[in-house]
Tab-separated table of C-alpha atoms and ligand atoms in Angstrom:
chain	number	residue	atom	x	y	z
A	1	MET	CA	-115.743	55.911	-54.739
A	2	SER	CA	-116.947	58.344	-57.100
A	3	PHE	CA	-118.119	56.246	-59.363
A	4	GLN	CA	-121.208	54.148	-58.477
A	5	GLU	CA	-120.677	50.201	-59.184
A	6	ASN	CA	-123.369	50.650	-62.395
A	7	PHE	CA	-121.323	53.391	-64.083
A	8	LEU	CA	-121.597	52.392	-68.150
A	9	TRP	CA	-117.749	52.426	-68.959
A	10	GLY	CA	-117.129	51.690	-72.462
A	11	GLY	CA	-116.296	53.369	-76.063
A	12	ALA	CA	-117.758	54.735	-79.072
A	13	ILE	CA	-117.750	54.040	-82.773
A	14	ALA	CA	-119.679	55.398	-85.998
A	15	ALA	CA	-120.913	53.268	-88.621
A	16	ASN	CA	-119.906	55.550	-91.487
A	17	GLN	CA	-116.541	55.421	-90.154
A	18	ALA	CA	-116.070	51.896	-88.980
A	19	GLU	CA	-118.361	49.639	-90.909
A	20	GLY	CA	-116.789	49.637	-94.393
A	21	ALA	CA	-118.925	47.344	-96.543
A	22	TRP	CA	-120.339	50.305	-98.064
A	23	ASN	CA	-122.091	48.933	-101.292
A	24	GLU	CA	-122.833	45.422	-99.338
A	25	ASP	CA	-126.235	43.787	-98.813
A	26	GLY	CA	-128.209	46.302	-100.531
A	27	ARG	CA	-126.747	49.871	-98.627
A	28	GLY	CA	-127.298	52.836	-100.533
A	29	PRO	CA	-124.443	55.488	-100.140
A	30	ALA	CA	-123.802	58.406	-97.926
A	31	LYS	CA	-121.915	61.554	-98.247
A	32	THR	CA	-118.797	59.806	-96.945
A	33	ASP	CA	-119.049	57.533	-99.411
A	34	VAL	CA	-117.952	60.420	-101.785
A	35	THR	CA	-115.956	61.908	-99.614
A	36	THR	CA	-111.831	61.854	-99.905
A	37	GLY	CA	-108.892	60.746	-97.438
A	38	GLY	CA	-107.136	64.272	-96.182
A	39	SER	CA	-104.748	64.902	-93.680
A	40	VAL	CA	-103.834	68.003	-90.959
A	41	LYS	CA	-102.812	69.903	-93.680
A	42	LYS	CA	-105.131	68.723	-96.667
A	43	PRO	CA	-108.545	68.800	-96.841
A	44	ARG	CA	-111.105	66.128	-97.326
A	45	TYR	CA	-112.799	66.485	-100.928
A	46	VAL	CA	-116.050	65.960	-102.079
A	47	THR	CA	-115.944	64.084	-105.985
A	48	PHE	CA	-118.799	64.769	-108.566
A	49	ILE	CA	-119.321	64.674	-112.333
A	50	ASP	CA	-120.489	67.546	-113.453
A	51	LYS	CA	-123.153	68.623	-116.479
A	52	ASP	CA	-120.435	68.213	-119.237
A	53	GLY	CA	-119.771	64.787	-117.552
A	54	LYS	CA	-116.276	65.980	-116.421
A	55	PRO	CA	-114.891	64.958	-112.944
A	56	GLY	CA	-114.078	67.357	-110.570
A	57	LYS	CA	-113.851	68.060	-106.789
A	58	VAL	CA	-115.192	70.407	-103.947
A	59	ILE	CA	-113.833	71.082	-100.416
A	60	ASN	CA	-116.059	68.871	-98.299
A	61	GLY	CA	-118.478	71.406	-96.794
A	62	GLN	CA	-118.714	73.233	-100.002
A	63	PRO	CA	-121.562	72.989	-102.610
A	64	ILE	CA	-120.954	70.748	-105.674
A	65	PRO	CA	-121.561	72.912	-108.682
A	66	GLU	CA	-125.440	73.724	-110.313
A	67	GLY	CA	-126.377	70.156	-112.421
A	68	ALA	CA	-123.460	68.048	-111.173
A	69	LYS	CA	-123.922	64.571	-109.727
A	70	TYR	CA	-122.116	63.092	-106.839
A	71	ALA	CA	-119.686	60.332	-107.878
A	72	VAL	CA	-117.020	57.784	-106.817
A	73	LEU	CA	-114.227	58.209	-108.905
A	74	ASP	CA	-111.008	55.921	-110.232
A	75	ASP	CA	-108.478	58.344	-109.007
A	76	TYR	CA	-109.055	58.595	-105.778
A	77	TYR	CA	-109.216	56.682	-102.412
A	78	TYR	CA	-112.327	56.835	-100.305
A	79	PRO	CA	-111.355	55.433	-96.424
A	80	ASN	CA	-115.151	55.118	-95.540
A	81	HIS	CA	-115.757	52.394	-98.079
A	82	ASP	CA	-113.908	49.749	-95.953
A	83	GLY	CA	-113.702	51.554	-92.998
A	84	VAL	CA	-112.116	49.105	-90.426
A	85	ASP	CA	-114.535	46.531	-91.620
A	86	PHE	CA	-116.429	46.199	-88.622
A	87	TYR	CA	-119.002	44.919	-90.461
A	88	HIS	CA	-117.147	41.511	-91.227
A	89	HIS	CA	-115.193	41.824	-87.647
A	90	TYR	CA	-117.961	42.614	-84.987
A	91	LYS	CA	-117.734	39.473	-83.454
A	92	GLU	CA	-114.133	39.544	-82.745
A	93	ASP	CA	-114.450	43.234	-81.831
A	94	ILE	CA	-117.338	42.798	-79.192
A	95	ALA	CA	-115.460	40.025	-77.926
A	96	LEU	CA	-112.602	42.422	-77.310
A	97	LEU	CA	-114.667	45.054	-75.718
A	98	ALA	CA	-116.118	42.314	-73.350
A	99	GLU	CA	-112.537	41.388	-72.658
A	100	MET	CA	-111.898	45.001	-71.238
A	101	GLY	CA	-115.380	44.417	-69.193
A	102	PHE	CA	-117.160	47.430	-71.335
A	103	LYS	CA	-120.443	47.803	-69.711
A	104	MET	CA	-121.562	50.012	-72.677
A	105	PHE	CA	-121.011	50.583	-76.529
A	106	ARG	CA	-121.931	53.357	-78.547
A	107	LEU	CA	-122.429	52.727	-82.241
A	108	SER	CA	-124.396	54.346	-85.098
A	109	ILE	CA	-127.321	52.503	-87.440
A	110	SER	CA	-126.146	53.281	-90.773
A	111	TRP	CA	-129.553	55.083	-92.718
A	112	SER	CA	-128.936	54.043	-96.145
A	113	ARG	CA	-127.925	50.759	-94.940
A	114	LEU	CA	-131.414	50.544	-93.989
A	115	TYR	CA	-133.182	52.935	-96.485
A	116	PRO	CA	-130.884	52.802	-99.229
A	117	HIS	CA	-132.442	56.079	-100.775
A	118	GLY	CA	-134.106	57.019	-97.329
A	119	ASP	CA	-137.378	57.675	-98.820
A	120	GLU	CA	-138.820	54.151	-99.401
A	121	ASP	CA	-141.710	52.705	-97.549
A	122	GLN	CA	-139.677	49.737	-96.081
A	123	PRO	CA	-136.376	49.007	-94.904
A	124	ASN	CA	-134.265	46.856	-96.137
A	125	PRO	CA	-134.341	42.981	-94.461
A	126	LYS	CA	-130.484	42.640	-94.436
A	127	GLY	CA	-129.670	45.936	-93.006
A	128	VAL	CA	-131.929	45.460	-90.336
A	129	GLU	CA	-130.862	41.926	-89.719
A	130	PHE	CA	-126.818	43.380	-89.221
A	131	TYR	CA	-127.607	45.442	-86.594
A	132	ARG	CA	-129.779	42.836	-84.823
A	133	SER	CA	-126.893	40.898	-85.160
A	134	VAL	CA	-124.854	42.894	-83.668
A	135	PHE	CA	-126.912	43.678	-80.858
A	136	LEU	CA	-127.281	40.154	-79.931
A	137	GLU	CA	-123.800	39.731	-79.816
A	138	CYS	CA	-123.843	42.975	-77.393
A	139	LYS	CA	-126.252	41.118	-75.147
A	140	LYS	CA	-124.303	37.929	-75.510
A	141	HIS	CA	-121.844	39.920	-73.659
A	142	GLY	CA	-123.831	41.343	-71.266
A	143	ILE	CA	-122.679	45.002	-73.043
A	144	GLU	CA	-125.399	47.352	-72.939
A	145	PRO	CA	-125.747	49.031	-76.796
A	146	LEU	CA	-125.757	53.245	-76.773
A	147	VAL	CA	-127.562	53.560	-80.329
A	148	THR	CA	-126.953	56.951	-82.496
A	149	ILE	CA	-129.794	57.012	-85.181
A	150	TRP	CA	-127.859	60.110	-87.329
A	151	HIS	CA	-124.428	60.176	-87.460
A	152	PHE	CA	-123.939	62.649	-90.203
A	153	ASP	CA	-124.718	59.894	-92.527
A	154	THR	CA	-127.949	61.152	-94.364
A	155	PRO	CA	-128.346	58.939	-97.735
A	156	LEU	CA	-126.219	60.659	-100.670
A	157	TYR	CA	-129.670	60.210	-102.394
A	158	LEU	CA	-132.123	62.417	-100.083
A	159	GLU	CA	-128.835	64.871	-100.501
A	160	GLU	CA	-129.576	64.876	-104.118
A	161	HIS	CA	-133.216	64.890	-104.623
A	162	TYR	CA	-134.566	66.590	-101.810
A	163	GLY	CA	-131.571	68.902	-100.712
A	164	GLY	CA	-131.200	67.180	-97.677
A	165	TRP	CA	-131.753	68.960	-94.355
A	166	ASN	CA	-132.775	72.103	-96.157
A	167	ASN	CA	-136.052	69.839	-97.307
A	168	ARG	CA	-139.018	69.869	-94.587
A	169	GLN	CA	-139.739	66.022	-96.032
A	170	LEU	CA	-136.500	65.077	-94.216
A	171	ILE	CA	-138.428	65.329	-91.104
A	172	ASP	CA	-140.895	62.489	-92.085
A	173	PHE	CA	-137.831	60.179	-93.742
A	174	TYR	CA	-136.100	60.587	-90.725
A	175	VAL	CA	-138.882	59.543	-88.085
A	176	ARG	CA	-139.479	56.805	-90.496
A	177	PHE	CA	-136.113	55.691	-89.952
A	178	ALA	CA	-135.898	55.874	-85.943
A	179	THR	CA	-139.557	54.394	-85.976
A	180	THR	CA	-138.381	51.159	-87.768
A	181	CYS	CA	-134.984	51.305	-85.180
A	182	PHE	CA	-137.048	51.332	-82.008
A	183	LYS	CA	-139.330	48.995	-83.487
A	184	GLU	CA	-137.183	46.343	-84.621
A	185	TYR	CA	-134.711	46.903	-81.625
A	186	GLN	CA	-137.061	46.914	-78.973
A	187	GLY	CA	-135.877	44.736	-76.252
A	188	LEU	CA	-132.162	44.906	-77.278
A	189	VAL	CA	-131.835	48.652	-77.151
A	190	LYS	CA	-132.831	50.723	-74.343
A	191	TYR	CA	-130.069	53.901	-74.587
A	192	TRP	CA	-130.829	56.232	-77.897
A	193	LEU	CA	-129.258	59.378	-79.048
A	194	THR	CA	-130.858	61.252	-82.122
A	195	PHE	CA	-128.341	63.297	-83.697
A	196	ASN	CA	-125.018	63.083	-83.431
A	197	GLU	CA	-123.408	66.922	-82.322
A	198	ILE	CA	-126.265	68.498	-83.813
A	199	ASN	CA	-124.874	71.597	-82.714
A	200	ASN	CA	-121.921	70.966	-85.503
A	201	THR	CA	-124.003	73.073	-87.989
A	202	ILE	CA	-124.012	76.503	-86.418
A	203	MET	CA	-121.423	76.191	-83.754
A	204	MET	CA	-118.610	75.575	-86.982
A	205	LEU	CA	-120.290	78.945	-88.412
A	206	ASN	CA	-118.345	81.273	-86.503
A	207	LEU	CA	-115.743	78.664	-84.864
A	208	PHE	CA	-112.075	78.095	-85.909
A	209	GLY	CA	-111.562	81.178	-88.113
A	210	ASN	CA	-114.895	80.581	-90.051
A	211	HIS	CA	-117.077	83.889	-90.546
A	212	ALA	CA	-120.550	82.647	-92.276
A	213	GLY	CA	-122.701	85.391	-93.612
A	214	ASP	CA	-126.516	85.580	-93.204
A	215	LYS	CA	-127.159	83.203	-96.184
A	216	GLU	CA	-125.243	80.083	-94.400
A	217	HIS	CA	-126.965	81.268	-90.764
A	218	GLN	CA	-130.400	81.107	-92.278
A	219	GLN	CA	-129.773	77.490	-94.063
A	220	GLY	CA	-128.132	76.189	-90.480
A	221	TYR	CA	-130.709	77.861	-88.472
A	222	GLN	CA	-133.271	76.256	-90.664
A	223	GLN	CA	-131.551	72.755	-90.993
A	224	LEU	CA	-131.423	72.756	-86.998
A	225	HIS	CA	-135.275	73.748	-86.728
A	226	TYR	CA	-135.772	70.543	-88.711
A	227	GLN	CA	-133.663	68.059	-86.954
A	228	PHE	CA	-135.163	69.556	-83.487
A	229	VAL	CA	-138.151	68.691	-84.834
A	230	ALA	CA	-137.322	65.086	-85.894
A	231	SER	CA	-135.427	64.261	-82.994
A	232	ALA	CA	-138.425	65.478	-80.881
A	233	LYS	CA	-140.775	63.469	-82.889
A	234	ALA	CA	-138.440	60.049	-82.375
A	235	VAL	CA	-138.490	60.736	-78.772
A	236	GLN	CA	-142.295	60.761	-78.353
A	237	ILE	CA	-142.045	57.583	-80.465
A	238	GLY	CA	-139.684	55.689	-78.928
A	239	HIS	CA	-141.309	56.622	-75.415
A	240	GLU	CA	-145.076	55.116	-76.804
A	241	ILE	CA	-143.061	52.093	-78.150
A	242	ASP	CA	-140.895	51.480	-75.183
A	243	PRO	CA	-141.484	53.330	-72.004
A	244	ASN	CA	-137.960	52.137	-70.503
A	245	ASN	CA	-136.312	53.853	-73.424
A	246	MET	CA	-133.988	56.476	-72.540
A	247	ILE	CA	-133.256	58.860	-74.842
A	248	GLY	CA	-130.683	61.675	-75.369
A	249	CYS	CA	-129.505	64.811	-77.318
A	250	MET	CA	-125.617	64.682	-78.398
A	251	ILE	CA	-123.786	68.172	-78.410
A	252	CYS	CA	-120.217	68.544	-79.675
A	253	GLY	CA	-118.944	69.755	-76.381
A	254	ILE	CA	-116.044	72.602	-76.511
A	255	THR	CA	-115.179	74.670	-73.178
A	256	PHE	CA	-114.797	78.211	-74.228
A	257	TYR	CA	-113.183	80.758	-72.084
A	258	PRO	CA	-112.383	84.567	-72.345
A	259	GLY	CA	-109.235	85.459	-73.746
A	260	THR	CA	-108.806	88.097	-71.399
A	261	CYS	CA	-110.699	89.671	-68.176
A	262	ASP	CA	-111.956	92.531	-70.877
A	263	PRO	CA	-115.626	92.577	-70.139
A	264	GLN	CA	-116.051	92.531	-74.489
A	265	ASP	CA	-114.346	89.363	-73.859
A	266	ILE	CA	-116.705	87.866	-70.943
A	267	MET	CA	-120.006	88.810	-73.026
A	268	ALA	CA	-118.403	87.705	-76.260
A	269	ASN	CA	-117.516	84.434	-74.736
A	270	ARG	CA	-121.219	84.088	-73.103
A	271	HIS	CA	-122.602	84.277	-76.456
A	272	MET	CA	-120.123	81.742	-77.735
A	273	TRP	CA	-121.854	79.395	-75.579
A	274	GLU	CA	-125.131	80.886	-75.991
A	275	LYS	CA	-124.811	80.300	-79.614
A	276	SER	CA	-122.641	77.143	-80.116
A	277	ILE	CA	-123.701	75.003	-76.802
A	278	PHE	CA	-126.764	76.166	-74.799
A	279	TYR	CA	-129.098	76.596	-78.378
A	280	CYS	CA	-129.436	73.237	-78.917
A	281	GLY	CA	-129.363	71.814	-75.546
A	282	ASP	CA	-132.077	74.072	-74.500
A	283	VAL	CA	-134.406	73.027	-77.367
A	284	GLN	CA	-133.813	69.698	-76.667
A	285	CYS	CA	-133.558	69.526	-72.686
A	286	LYS	CA	-136.562	71.948	-72.278
A	287	GLY	CA	-138.694	71.746	-75.335
A	288	LYS	CA	-138.793	75.686	-76.197
A	289	TYR	CA	-136.569	78.031	-77.685
A	290	PRO	CA	-134.362	79.965	-75.224
A	291	THR	CA	-134.779	83.476	-74.769
A	292	PHE	CA	-131.473	84.578	-76.728
A	293	ALA	CA	-132.677	82.785	-79.572
A	294	LYS	CA	-134.598	86.167	-81.282
A	295	ARG	CA	-131.186	87.618	-81.088
A	296	LEU	CA	-129.428	85.049	-82.700
A	297	TRP	CA	-131.527	85.146	-85.537
A	298	ASN	CA	-132.117	88.695	-85.884
A	299	GLU	CA	-128.043	88.790	-85.952
A	300	HIS	CA	-128.575	87.279	-89.460
A	301	HIS	CA	-131.452	88.409	-90.443
A	302	VAL	CA	-132.530	84.916	-90.335
A	303	GLN	CA	-136.863	84.017	-90.832
A	304	LEU	CA	-137.874	80.454	-89.869
A	305	ASP	CA	-140.056	77.982	-91.001
A	306	ILE	CA	-141.685	77.273	-87.927
A	307	THR	CA	-145.441	75.798	-87.467
A	308	GLU	CA	-147.410	75.739	-84.607
A	309	GLN	CA	-147.248	72.148	-84.657
A	310	ASP	CA	-143.672	72.443	-84.603
A	311	LEU	CA	-143.751	74.289	-81.161
A	312	GLU	CA	-146.149	71.462	-79.529
A	313	ASP	CA	-143.782	68.612	-81.063
A	314	LEU	CA	-140.625	70.355	-79.192
A	315	ARG	CA	-142.543	70.431	-75.976
A	316	ASN	CA	-143.370	67.008	-76.046
A	317	GLY	CA	-140.039	65.835	-76.977
A	318	CYS	CA	-137.659	66.608	-74.162
A	319	VAL	CA	-134.924	64.284	-74.303
A	320	ASP	CA	-134.416	62.184	-70.976
A	321	MET	CA	-130.644	62.846	-70.799
A	322	TYR	CA	-127.788	65.180	-71.976
A	323	THR	CA	-124.817	63.564	-73.768
A	324	PHE	CA	-121.626	65.354	-75.627
A	325	SER	CA	-118.492	64.581	-76.775
A	326	TYR	CA	-115.559	66.529	-75.448
A	327	TYR	CA	-112.079	66.826	-76.961
A	328	MET	CA	-110.942	70.337	-75.968
A	329	SER	CA	-111.651	73.629	-75.218
A	330	SER	CA	-111.272	77.127	-77.000
A	331	ILE	CA	-110.585	80.377	-76.691
A	332	GLU	CA	-112.935	83.835	-77.538
A	333	THR	CA	-111.487	87.167	-77.284
A	334	THR	CA	-112.451	90.416	-79.284
A	335	HIS	CA	-108.599	91.406	-78.872
A	336	GLU	CA	-105.984	90.408	-81.822
A	337	THR	CA	-103.112	87.861	-80.889
A	338	ASP	CA	-100.108	86.623	-82.954
A	339	ASP	CA	-100.236	83.520	-80.705
A	340	MET	CA	-102.854	81.451	-82.744
A	341	VAL	CA	-103.413	77.695	-83.088
A	342	SER	CA	-103.900	75.633	-86.573
A	343	GLY	CA	-105.225	72.617	-86.815
A	344	ASN	CA	-108.240	70.476	-88.300
A	345	PHE	CA	-111.117	72.110	-86.527
A	346	ALA	CA	-108.695	73.770	-84.072
A	347	ALA	CA	-107.854	77.545	-84.594
A	348	GLY	CA	-107.863	80.886	-82.951
A	349	ALA	CA	-105.749	82.112	-80.090
A	350	ARG	CA	-103.717	79.295	-78.428
A	351	ASN	CA	-104.140	79.249	-74.808
A	352	PRO	CA	-100.605	79.328	-73.034
A	353	TYR	CA	-101.524	76.989	-69.939
A	354	LEU	CA	-102.865	74.202	-71.967
A	355	THR	CA	-100.643	71.671	-74.443
A	356	TYR	CA	-102.084	70.700	-77.707
A	357	SER	CA	-102.459	67.464	-79.954
A	358	ASP	CA	-100.560	66.633	-83.208
A	359	TRP	CA	-103.605	68.081	-84.687
A	360	GLY	CA	-104.078	71.189	-82.801
A	361	TRP	CA	-106.257	70.013	-80.449
A	362	ALA	CA	-105.897	71.752	-76.796
A	363	GLN	CA	-106.080	69.238	-74.038
A	364	ASP	CA	-107.987	70.474	-70.998
A	365	PRO	CA	-109.673	68.035	-68.668
A	366	LEU	CA	-110.560	70.671	-65.953
A	367	GLY	CA	-112.682	71.940	-69.285
A	368	LEU	CA	-114.226	68.643	-69.051
A	369	ARG	CA	-115.134	69.273	-65.400
A	370	TYR	CA	-116.179	73.168	-66.170
A	371	TYR	CA	-118.601	71.656	-68.820
A	372	LEU	CA	-119.939	68.524	-66.489
A	373	GLU	CA	-121.057	71.426	-63.902
A	374	MET	CA	-121.758	74.446	-65.868
A	375	ILE	CA	-124.257	71.871	-67.753
A	376	TYR	CA	-125.908	69.830	-64.794
A	377	ASP	CA	-126.563	73.124	-63.245
A	378	ARG	CA	-128.794	74.166	-66.273
A	379	TYR	CA	-130.894	70.948	-66.885
A	380	GLU	CA	-130.071	68.587	-63.862
A	381	LYS	CA	-130.473	65.452	-66.382
A	382	PRO	CA	-128.524	62.483	-66.404
A	383	LEU	CA	-124.916	63.204	-68.241
A	384	MET	CA	-123.248	61.052	-70.270
A	385	VAL	CA	-119.669	61.664	-71.824
A	386	VAL	CA	-120.077	59.729	-74.891
A	387	GLU	CA	-116.760	60.569	-77.065
A	388	ASN	CA	-113.616	61.659	-75.228
A	389	GLY	CA	-110.105	60.821	-76.252
A	390	LEU	CA	-107.079	61.517	-78.399
A	391	GLY	CA	-106.184	61.176	-81.716
A	392	ALA	CA	-102.870	60.305	-81.989
A	393	TYR	CA	-99.931	58.723	-84.288
A	394	ASP	CA	-99.080	55.073	-82.786
A	395	THR	CA	-96.470	52.710	-83.474
A	396	LEU	CA	-97.102	48.825	-83.975
A	397	GLU	CA	-94.047	47.103	-83.032
A	398	GLU	CA	-92.595	44.107	-84.311
A	399	ASP	CA	-94.142	42.010	-81.247
A	400	GLY	CA	-97.519	43.395	-81.754
A	401	SER	CA	-97.694	45.455	-78.796
A	402	ILE	CA	-98.464	49.274	-79.017
A	403	HIS	CA	-96.857	51.881	-76.399
A	404	ASP	CA	-99.715	54.419	-75.920
A	405	ASP	CA	-98.876	55.856	-72.154
A	406	TYR	CA	-99.570	59.581	-74.090
A	407	ARG	CA	-103.417	58.184	-74.487
A	408	ILE	CA	-103.464	56.777	-70.960
A	409	ASP	CA	-102.146	60.173	-69.659
A	410	TYR	CA	-104.773	61.894	-71.455
A	411	LEU	CA	-107.708	59.570	-70.138
A	412	ARG	CA	-106.750	59.198	-66.972
A	413	ASP	CA	-106.914	63.133	-66.096
A	414	HIS	CA	-109.987	63.250	-67.711
A	415	ILE	CA	-111.713	60.627	-65.647
A	416	LYS	CA	-110.263	61.945	-62.740
A	417	GLU	CA	-111.901	65.410	-63.498
A	418	MET	CA	-114.765	63.180	-63.951
A	419	GLY	CA	-114.786	62.302	-60.606
A	420	LYS	CA	-114.213	65.479	-59.246
A	421	ALA	CA	-117.351	66.577	-61.038
A	422	ILE	CA	-119.259	63.250	-59.559
A	423	ASP	CA	-118.024	64.449	-55.893
A	424	ASN	CA	-119.493	67.960	-56.492
A	425	GLY	CA	-123.218	66.480	-57.118
A	426	VAL	CA	-123.133	65.973	-60.956
A	427	ASN	CA	-125.416	62.931	-62.213
A	428	LEU	CA	-122.795	61.193	-64.749
A	429	ILE	CA	-123.988	58.051	-65.448
A	430	GLY	CA	-121.419	57.129	-68.250
A	431	TYR	CA	-118.367	57.251	-70.330
A	432	THR	CA	-117.878	55.918	-73.787
A	433	THR	CA	-114.395	56.974	-75.075
A	434	TRP	CA	-114.262	57.986	-79.134
A	435	GLY	CA	-112.941	55.347	-81.536
A	436	CYS	CA	-112.417	52.346	-78.523
A	437	ILE	CA	-111.094	50.520	-81.992
A	438	ASP	CA	-109.369	52.521	-84.705
A	439	LEU	CA	-111.412	53.854	-87.132
A	440	VAL	CA	-111.110	56.460	-90.060
A	441	SER	CA	-111.094	60.110	-88.771
A	442	ALA	CA	-114.350	62.099	-89.169
A	443	GLY	CA	-112.094	65.389	-89.846
A	444	THR	CA	-108.993	64.550	-91.969
A	445	GLY	CA	-110.097	61.011	-93.144
A	446	GLU	CA	-106.860	59.731	-91.908
A	447	MET	CA	-106.293	55.979	-90.358
A	448	ARG	CA	-102.873	56.954	-88.650
A	449	LYS	CA	-104.943	59.652	-86.321
A	450	ARG	CA	-105.951	56.980	-83.790
A	451	TYR	CA	-107.882	56.861	-80.788
A	452	GLY	CA	-108.296	53.387	-80.040
A	453	PHE	CA	-107.850	50.792	-76.994
A	454	ILE	CA	-107.297	48.252	-80.008
A	455	TYR	CA	-105.094	48.993	-83.221
A	456	VAL	CA	-106.440	48.028	-86.567
A	457	ASP	CA	-103.319	47.539	-89.067
A	458	LYS	CA	-104.648	49.351	-91.850
A	459	ASP	CA	-102.927	52.710	-93.273
A	460	ASP	CA	-103.991	55.937	-94.847
A	461	GLN	CA	-103.964	53.895	-98.697
A	462	GLY	CA	-106.111	51.140	-97.666
A	463	HIS	CA	-103.492	48.866	-97.005
A	464	GLY	CA	-103.138	46.082	-94.088
A	465	THR	CA	-103.961	43.157	-92.845
A	466	TYR	CA	-107.256	44.594	-90.847
A	467	ASN	CA	-105.976	42.551	-87.963
A	468	ARG	CA	-106.199	43.860	-84.694
A	469	TYR	CA	-103.816	44.091	-81.632
A	470	ARG	CA	-104.227	45.016	-78.107
A	471	LYS	CA	-102.448	48.431	-77.162
A	472	ASP	CA	-101.289	48.893	-73.441
A	473	SER	CA	-104.272	51.393	-73.298
A	474	PHE	CA	-106.214	48.117	-73.918
A	475	TYR	CA	-104.923	46.620	-70.517
A	476	TRP	CA	-105.008	49.598	-68.525
A	477	TYR	CA	-108.788	50.533	-68.960
A	478	LYS	CA	-109.736	47.172	-68.652
A	479	LYS	CA	-108.097	47.829	-64.851
A	480	VAL	CA	-110.254	51.114	-64.316
A	481	ILE	CA	-113.089	49.458	-65.349
A	482	GLU	CA	-112.285	46.534	-62.994
A	483	SER	CA	-111.844	48.753	-60.430
A	484	HIS	CA	-114.666	51.128	-60.785
A	485	GLY	CA	-112.350	54.096	-62.084
A	486	GLU	CA	-110.419	53.628	-58.433
A	487	ASP	CA	-107.373	51.884	-59.851
A	488	LEU	CA	-105.988	55.059	-62.554
E	1	P53	P1	-111.606	63.503	-85.778
E	1	P53	C1	-115.668	68.705	-84.839
E	1	P53	C2	-114.379	68.783	-83.611
E	1	P53	C3	-114.985	68.124	-82.506
E	1	P53	C4	-115.359	66.445	-82.735
E	1	P53	O1	-112.829	64.224	-84.894
E	1	P53	C5	-115.876	66.410	-83.618
E	1	P53	C6	-115.864	67.538	-85.321
E	1	P53	C7	-116.770	67.216	-86.332
E	1	P53	O2	-115.698	65.808	-86.698
E	1	P53	O3	-116.448	64.940	-84.412
E	1	P53	C8	-116.936	64.288	-83.390
E	1	P53	O4	-112.081	61.959	-86.343
E	1	P53	C9	-117.627	62.803	-84.136
E	1	P53	C10	-116.424	61.518	-84.823
E	1	P53	C11	-115.513	62.225	-84.997
E	1	P53	C12	-114.645	62.965	-83.950
E	1	P53	O5	-115.797	64.001	-82.920
E	1	P53	O6	-111.954	64.607	-86.645
E	1	P53	O7	-118.885	62.698	-83.454
E	1	P53	O8	-117.258	61.051	-85.487
E	1	P53	O9	-114.784	61.242	-85.299
E	1	P53	C13	-113.179	62.933	-83.637
E	1	P53	O10	-110.441	63.232	-84.801
């Protein structure tokens, strides 16, 4: 048997994509609350009012004009405002997860629900209470929560008034927020992740057809440094508050392959791993910047604000485990090619040996095994795959069933490869599939890009009953968990 009896089988969601209730019980707005819906062809927009009072929008990720203020505008639909209303459905949802036999449920805490602006001294009691109720509900069902402290949702107020993660002060605000989480939920939560997909900031600069310049690199590396320090301080405080806490990093895991056997491609591919994957993992697992960091900074004339105290904090704040998301592999080549993929967050040379999802993501189960073995060898810390799954169009039948055999196939193939990695000596302790309950896509803001075992009746315009339905994959995953990964 590959998977131990105590293997942490489960699923994952994030606050801003699932909860809804964006302005209830004192919650402050986050960036996703001024972000519209999109699709595989149409980007998500961020809306604002400019300094002359005129409404406008920019593509998500671009800065809003000087003097403008983020704003919710009448003519747009903001899918994250309602999410899938987990805020009011959590009891029903957690009961469904328990029915599947979940051992672990990964969710995130909305920063602006606890600290509406982000710079307050005291948290919002209603926010604190909400998550306590959620964790008590998990406990009732014997489900271990895995809590992401930051899942892309910095309070909008901190973005507007402090410049977000460009500002060193964010470290203190984050540490205050994290400390509140550790204190309030001590005894209810043991597994924590400090920053979701922390490597995205740098990885996205060069990946998927992006060619960012020195300015973007300067900003990206500096933001990351502040997040590394914030993470390291949180790890130290989390351990002081409760030595039982297991605190992990969370990396967006993509397996990179060289496009050809040209040594130029082999080298370019190695450098892609360094910049996109190892850079963050090394700092968070080893407590210091890797040897190649200087080369990466010099390539873009980056000058960082790093203090001696920061370096000490990094040394003392190594994570206990390495966790990552895994959806796809990608090709790195120095050669021209006509055979290109296009999708959301997916572009570049097409791999002729793989099939692609409707959003252009390469389906590559063996790539997951490769990643697991490579990373375990590098850090020898417990690993968890905390996101994996297939975003796909589902059809709700008249009788309330959903036949998602494509999703079962995808997950089965990935679980098989995880089993082989375990047999090869990898200490993999958990697996939480992405979007176990359907939720709003982070990339496109769509509802119809679904990942769940549980279908939620809501469409891209926000219409629907929000009723929950069990998909075929629901019954399949229950069997997988029951049989400890044997009955696939
Ligand atoms: P959606 C890029 C590439 C791979 C995963 O993504 C990524 C991203 C950045 O969004 O993000 C993670 O919803 C992220 C989740 C997200 C999930 O992947 O675009 O941690 O919040 O929903 C899937 O299909």
